[in-house]
Amino acid sequence: MSDQVPGQVRGRVERLLGVGVDGLHGLGSSHSWTLHRASLADGREVFVKAASESIQDGGAGGVFAAEAAGLRWLSEASDPGSGVGAPVPEVVAADEHMLVLPWLPSASPTPSSAERLGRELAALHTTARPAAYGAPWDGYIADLPLDNTQDDRGWPGWYAERRLEPFLRLGARHLPSADVRLVERVMADIERLAGPSEPPSRVHGDLWSGNVLWTDGRALLIDPAAHGGHRETDLAMMALFGTPHLERILAAYDEAAPLADGWRARVPLHQLHPLLVHVALFGASYRASLADAARAALG
């Protein structure tokens, strides 16, 4: 990061929030943005995600707009009657260069906070269901575009067309032809492999453990690729790279919103999309995991 970038970030935060910044601490970078903790003159502390210099003039706005839209949309699935809130932070502010969230102190995950997450995730998936798969905004996962074209005809075809096929094309240069054919076989047989029909759910869409922020007594979900999707997708993503107390999360979830028979066997099917994203982003190091998931999905 160049010496002038912290000053640029400070100035953008002040203009966006209309309040002075007393302190700004860099937290590193991720993909095409930098991360910061800011202390505001009004006493608040906030988390700031800012476009890096290389993309400030081209394309960052869609990433921040999608994330802000996704967090706000997920928050609409709170259930006041039961006292269960959507497990997402509020959006303090966002524009084409920046996203600002409250600063949330981290805590160690506990069995009770894991069980709460399971219940809140179940409520998120089953409250205020969207009418269609997809979303009314352009999507991103990391800084790769996601096709959120809405479709009410059913999840299997939408998943194959909007999530598997585009990322198979992106990642094909890193894959042997045999692995490409494996994923193509899954897409061809998607209707059989998808299991019982489910209505759309509001899903996080990128729910690996790094996007679960454990706070005091609760977990909140950050960095969504939110859309109307299949609720098993979020659970499969949590399993892909490991999440603390996962079995407690799943047990509490299944008690609150029972899952369809055979859902564990369908985990590899739902993991194919994030694995294809990783192939597209990071190359051949994810080839073996992708092929194993495709074979498992096919049974």
Tab-separated table of C-alpha atoms in Angstrom, residues 48-275:
chain	number	residue	atom	x	y	z
A	48	VAL	CA	-13.761	-0.394	6.606
A	49	LYS	CA	-13.292	-2.283	3.355
A	50	ALA	CA	-11.829	0.066	0.733
A	51	ALA	CA	-11.059	-0.340	-2.944
A	52	SER	CA	-7.340	-0.685	-3.607
A	53	GLU	CA	-5.703	1.955	-5.792
A	54	SER	CA	-5.538	-0.426	-8.746
A	55	ILE	CA	-9.322	-0.698	-9.036
A	56	GLN	CA	-10.561	2.660	-7.796
A	57	ASP	CA	-11.347	3.722	-11.328
A	58	GLY	CA	-12.831	0.503	-12.602
A	59	GLY	CA	-15.160	-2.079	-11.212
A	60	ALA	CA	-14.951	-1.892	-7.425
A	61	GLY	CA	-18.360	-0.331	-7.013
A	62	GLY	CA	-20.215	-3.468	-7.958
A	63	VAL	CA	-18.448	-5.511	-5.293
A	64	PHE	CA	-19.356	-3.126	-2.475
A	65	ALA	CA	-22.886	-2.579	-3.768
A	66	ALA	CA	-23.494	-6.333	-3.919
A	67	GLU	CA	-22.155	-6.911	-0.420
A	68	ALA	CA	-24.195	-4.068	1.060
A	69	ALA	CA	-27.335	-5.181	-0.774
A	70	GLY	CA	-26.799	-8.754	0.364
A	71	LEU	CA	-26.339	-7.864	4.038
A	72	ARG	CA	-29.398	-5.621	4.038
A	73	TRP	CA	-31.477	-8.257	2.249
A	74	LEU	CA	-30.414	-11.011	4.633
A	75	SER	CA	-31.269	-8.771	7.595
A	76	GLU	CA	-34.882	-8.639	6.386
A	77	ALA	CA	-35.282	-12.297	7.393
A	78	SER	CA	-35.420	-11.523	11.109
A	79	ASP	CA	-38.349	-13.096	12.953
A	80	PRO	CA	-39.523	-10.575	15.597
A	81	GLY	CA	-42.222	-12.941	16.834
A	82	SER	CA	-39.690	-15.546	17.920
A	83	GLY	CA	-37.009	-13.078	18.947
A	84	VAL	CA	-34.591	-14.643	16.463
A	85	GLY	CA	-32.614	-12.078	14.490
A	86	ALA	CA	-30.785	-12.495	11.219
A	87	PRO	CA	-27.124	-13.203	12.045
A	88	VAL	CA	-25.641	-10.368	9.984
A	89	PRO	CA	-24.177	-6.966	10.948
A	90	GLU	CA	-25.828	-3.721	9.935
A	91	VAL	CA	-24.401	-1.749	7.025
A	92	VAL	CA	-23.201	1.594	8.385
A	93	ALA	CA	-22.547	3.028	4.916
A	94	ALA	CA	-21.434	2.043	1.432
A	95	ASP	CA	-20.531	3.646	-1.875
A	96	GLU	CA	-18.619	2.648	-5.001
A	97	HIS	CA	-15.269	2.829	-3.170
A	98	MET	CA	-16.011	1.586	0.321
A	99	LEU	CA	-18.107	-0.508	2.697
A	100	VAL	CA	-18.361	0.416	6.385
A	101	LEU	CA	-19.647	-1.975	9.065
A	102	PRO	CA	-19.666	-1.729	12.869
A	103	TRP	CA	-16.462	-2.888	14.524
A	104	LEU	CA	-17.318	-6.191	16.194
A	105	PRO	CA	-14.878	-7.515	18.805
A	106	SER	CA	-14.055	-11.159	18.278
A	107	ALA	CA	-14.505	-13.935	20.836
A	108	SER	CA	-13.838	-17.633	20.944
A	109	PRO	CA	-16.599	-19.834	19.534
A	110	THR	CA	-18.513	-21.743	22.182
A	111	PRO	CA	-21.042	-24.590	22.018
A	112	SER	CA	-23.839	-22.211	23.024
A	113	SER	CA	-22.945	-19.595	20.398
A	114	ALA	CA	-22.723	-22.396	17.813
A	115	GLU	CA	-26.195	-23.627	18.710
A	116	ARG	CA	-27.518	-20.084	18.495
A	117	LEU	CA	-25.992	-19.767	15.033
A	118	GLY	CA	-27.729	-22.980	13.971
A	119	ARG	CA	-31.102	-21.656	15.094
A	120	GLU	CA	-30.566	-18.236	13.546
A	121	LEU	CA	-29.357	-19.714	10.273
A	122	ALA	CA	-32.444	-21.944	10.155
A	123	ALA	CA	-34.657	-18.882	10.678
A	124	LEU	CA	-32.744	-16.956	8.008
A	125	HIS	CA	-33.352	-19.751	5.500
A	126	THR	CA	-37.040	-20.254	6.264
A	127	THR	CA	-38.292	-16.710	7.013
A	128	ALA	CA	-39.317	-14.261	4.284
A	129	ARG	CA	-38.383	-16.645	1.491
A	130	PRO	CA	-37.710	-15.005	-1.873
A	131	ALA	CA	-39.946	-15.737	-4.832
A	132	ALA	CA	-37.122	-16.901	-7.110
A	133	TYR	CA	-33.563	-18.163	-7.214
A	134	GLY	CA	-30.961	-15.473	-7.819
A	135	ALA	CA	-31.142	-11.839	-6.725
A	136	PRO	CA	-32.157	-8.430	-8.116
A	137	TRP	CA	-28.558	-7.155	-8.114
A	138	ASP	CA	-25.330	-8.142	-9.845
A	139	GLY	CA	-23.468	-10.615	-7.670
A	140	TYR	CA	-19.841	-11.216	-6.780
A	141	ILE	CA	-17.918	-13.917	-4.954
A	142	ALA	CA	-14.540	-12.552	-3.919
A	143	ASP	CA	-14.056	-10.154	-6.860
A	144	LEU	CA	-15.440	-12.532	-9.499
A	145	PRO	CA	-18.862	-11.714	-10.995
A	146	LEU	CA	-21.785	-13.997	-10.155
A	147	ASP	CA	-24.759	-14.373	-12.479
A	148	ASN	CA	-27.748	-13.610	-10.225
A	149	THR	CA	-30.346	-13.785	-12.998
A	150	GLN	CA	-33.600	-14.615	-11.232
A	151	ASP	CA	-35.506	-17.762	-12.129
A	152	ASP	CA	-38.494	-19.428	-10.462
A	153	ARG	CA	-38.359	-22.664	-12.472
A	154	GLY	CA	-36.355	-24.676	-9.944
A	155	TRP	CA	-32.974	-24.801	-8.249
A	156	PRO	CA	-31.209	-27.653	-10.139
A	157	GLY	CA	-31.208	-25.972	-13.541
A	158	TRP	CA	-30.436	-22.576	-12.030
A	159	TYR	CA	-27.465	-23.991	-10.110
A	160	ALA	CA	-26.062	-25.759	-13.157
A	161	GLU	CA	-26.537	-22.763	-15.468
A	162	ARG	CA	-25.652	-19.871	-13.133
A	163	ARG	CA	-23.116	-21.397	-10.745
A	164	LEU	CA	-21.440	-24.481	-12.206
A	165	GLU	CA	-21.144	-23.832	-15.945
A	166	PRO	CA	-19.691	-20.276	-15.770
A	167	PHE	CA	-17.014	-21.249	-13.258
A	168	LEU	CA	-16.205	-24.472	-15.070
A	169	ARG	CA	-15.423	-22.288	-18.103
A	170	LEU	CA	-13.305	-19.965	-15.967
A	171	GLY	CA	-11.358	-22.782	-14.364
A	172	ALA	CA	-11.107	-25.188	-17.304
A	173	ARG	CA	-7.585	-24.053	-18.202
A	174	HIS	CA	-6.407	-25.458	-14.856
A	175	LEU	CA	-8.212	-28.794	-15.232
A	176	PRO	CA	-7.549	-31.962	-17.222
A	177	SER	CA	-10.294	-32.838	-19.673
A	178	ALA	CA	-11.357	-35.811	-17.512
A	179	ASP	CA	-12.200	-33.482	-14.617
A	180	VAL	CA	-14.117	-31.132	-16.895
A	181	ARG	CA	-16.162	-34.097	-18.104
A	182	LEU	CA	-16.874	-35.136	-14.501
A	183	VAL	CA	-18.446	-31.762	-13.732
A	184	GLU	CA	-20.321	-31.848	-17.029
A	185	ARG	CA	-21.779	-35.234	-16.014
A	186	VAL	CA	-23.018	-33.680	-12.776
A	187	MET	CA	-24.679	-30.851	-14.697
A	188	ALA	CA	-26.299	-33.305	-17.093
A	189	ASP	CA	-27.769	-35.322	-14.211
A	190	ILE	CA	-28.511	-32.399	-11.898
A	191	GLU	CA	-32.254	-33.006	-11.652
A	192	ARG	CA	-31.712	-36.479	-10.187
A	193	LEU	CA	-28.815	-35.471	-7.949
A	194	ALA	CA	-30.465	-32.401	-6.402
A	195	GLY	CA	-32.825	-34.317	-4.121
A	196	PRO	CA	-36.323	-33.235	-3.063
A	197	SER	CA	-37.564	-29.909	-4.362
A	198	GLU	CA	-37.106	-26.977	-1.971
A	199	PRO	CA	-38.437	-23.426	-2.240
A	200	PRO	CA	-35.793	-20.672	-2.477
A	201	SER	CA	-34.114	-19.508	0.717
A	202	ARG	CA	-32.177	-16.368	1.516
A	203	VAL	CA	-28.663	-17.819	1.601
A	204	HIS	CA	-25.319	-16.262	2.467
A	205	GLY	CA	-23.728	-17.934	-0.547
A	206	ASP	CA	-20.067	-17.963	0.604
A	207	LEU	CA	-20.335	-19.353	4.117
A	208	TRP	CA	-16.863	-20.712	4.762
A	209	SER	CA	-15.488	-20.418	8.290
A	210	GLY	CA	-13.596	-17.197	7.533
A	211	ASN	CA	-16.914	-15.453	6.931
A	212	VAL	CA	-18.283	-16.450	10.349
A	213	LEU	CA	-17.337	-13.771	12.883
A	214	TRP	CA	-17.615	-15.082	16.435
A	215	THR	CA	-18.506	-12.335	18.885
A	216	ASP	CA	-19.597	-12.403	22.518
A	217	GLY	CA	-22.285	-15.094	22.710
A	218	ARG	CA	-23.119	-14.991	19.017
A	219	ALA	CA	-21.783	-15.469	15.505
A	220	LEU	CA	-22.408	-13.007	12.676
A	221	LEU	CA	-22.027	-13.699	8.966
A	222	ILE	CA	-19.952	-11.324	6.846
A	223	ASP	CA	-18.806	-11.044	3.196
A	224	PRO	CA	-21.911	-12.625	1.665
A	225	ALA	CA	-22.554	-13.609	-1.916
A	226	ALA	CA	-26.227	-13.477	-0.973
A	227	HIS	CA	-28.991	-14.703	-3.249
A	228	GLY	CA	-32.098	-16.820	-3.345
A	229	GLY	CA	-30.714	-20.333	-3.332
A	230	HIS	CA	-30.860	-23.768	-1.751
A	231	ARG	CA	-30.422	-23.794	2.014
A	232	GLU	CA	-28.203	-26.880	1.885
A	233	THR	CA	-25.628	-24.741	0.043
A	234	ASP	CA	-24.740	-22.722	3.154
A	235	LEU	CA	-24.416	-25.846	5.296
A	236	ALA	CA	-22.204	-27.547	2.713
A	237	MET	CA	-19.951	-24.502	2.513
A	238	MET	CA	-19.529	-24.488	6.293
A	239	ALA	CA	-18.300	-28.070	6.047
A	240	LEU	CA	-15.911	-27.481	3.154
A	241	PHE	CA	-13.005	-25.959	5.089
A	242	GLY	CA	-14.190	-26.718	8.605
A	243	THR	CA	-16.199	-24.565	11.035
A	244	PRO	CA	-15.884	-24.696	14.844
A	245	HIS	CA	-18.590	-26.756	16.566
A	246	LEU	CA	-20.097	-27.621	13.187
A	247	GLU	CA	-22.056	-30.624	14.451
A	248	ARG	CA	-23.675	-28.492	17.157
A	249	ILE	CA	-24.596	-25.894	14.531
A	250	LEU	CA	-26.119	-28.568	12.312
A	251	ALA	CA	-28.004	-30.269	15.145
A	252	ALA	CA	-29.558	-26.982	16.280
A	253	TYR	CA	-30.379	-26.102	12.674
A	254	ASP	CA	-32.019	-29.463	11.956
A	255	GLU	CA	-34.074	-29.239	15.147
A	256	ALA	CA	-35.359	-25.793	14.166
A	257	ALA	CA	-35.843	-26.479	10.432
A	258	PRO	CA	-35.524	-30.213	9.653
A	259	LEU	CA	-33.496	-31.010	6.564
A	260	ALA	CA	-34.640	-33.329	3.785
A	261	ASP	CA	-33.555	-36.962	3.875
A	262	GLY	CA	-30.193	-37.545	2.250
A	263	TRP	CA	-28.898	-34.004	2.725
A	264	ARG	CA	-25.469	-35.166	3.892
A	265	ALA	CA	-25.014	-37.178	0.689
A	266	ARG	CA	-25.709	-34.006	-1.305
A	267	VAL	CA	-22.995	-31.963	0.430
A	268	PRO	CA	-20.439	-32.606	-2.380
A	269	LEU	CA	-22.923	-31.370	-4.990
A	270	HIS	CA	-23.261	-28.046	-3.179
A	271	GLN	CA	-19.489	-27.831	-2.679
A	272	LEU	CA	-18.795	-27.996	-6.417
A	273	HIS	CA	-19.467	-24.297	-6.947
A	274	PRO	CA	-17.077	-22.981	-4.263
A	275	LEU	CA	-14.438	-25.472	-5.400
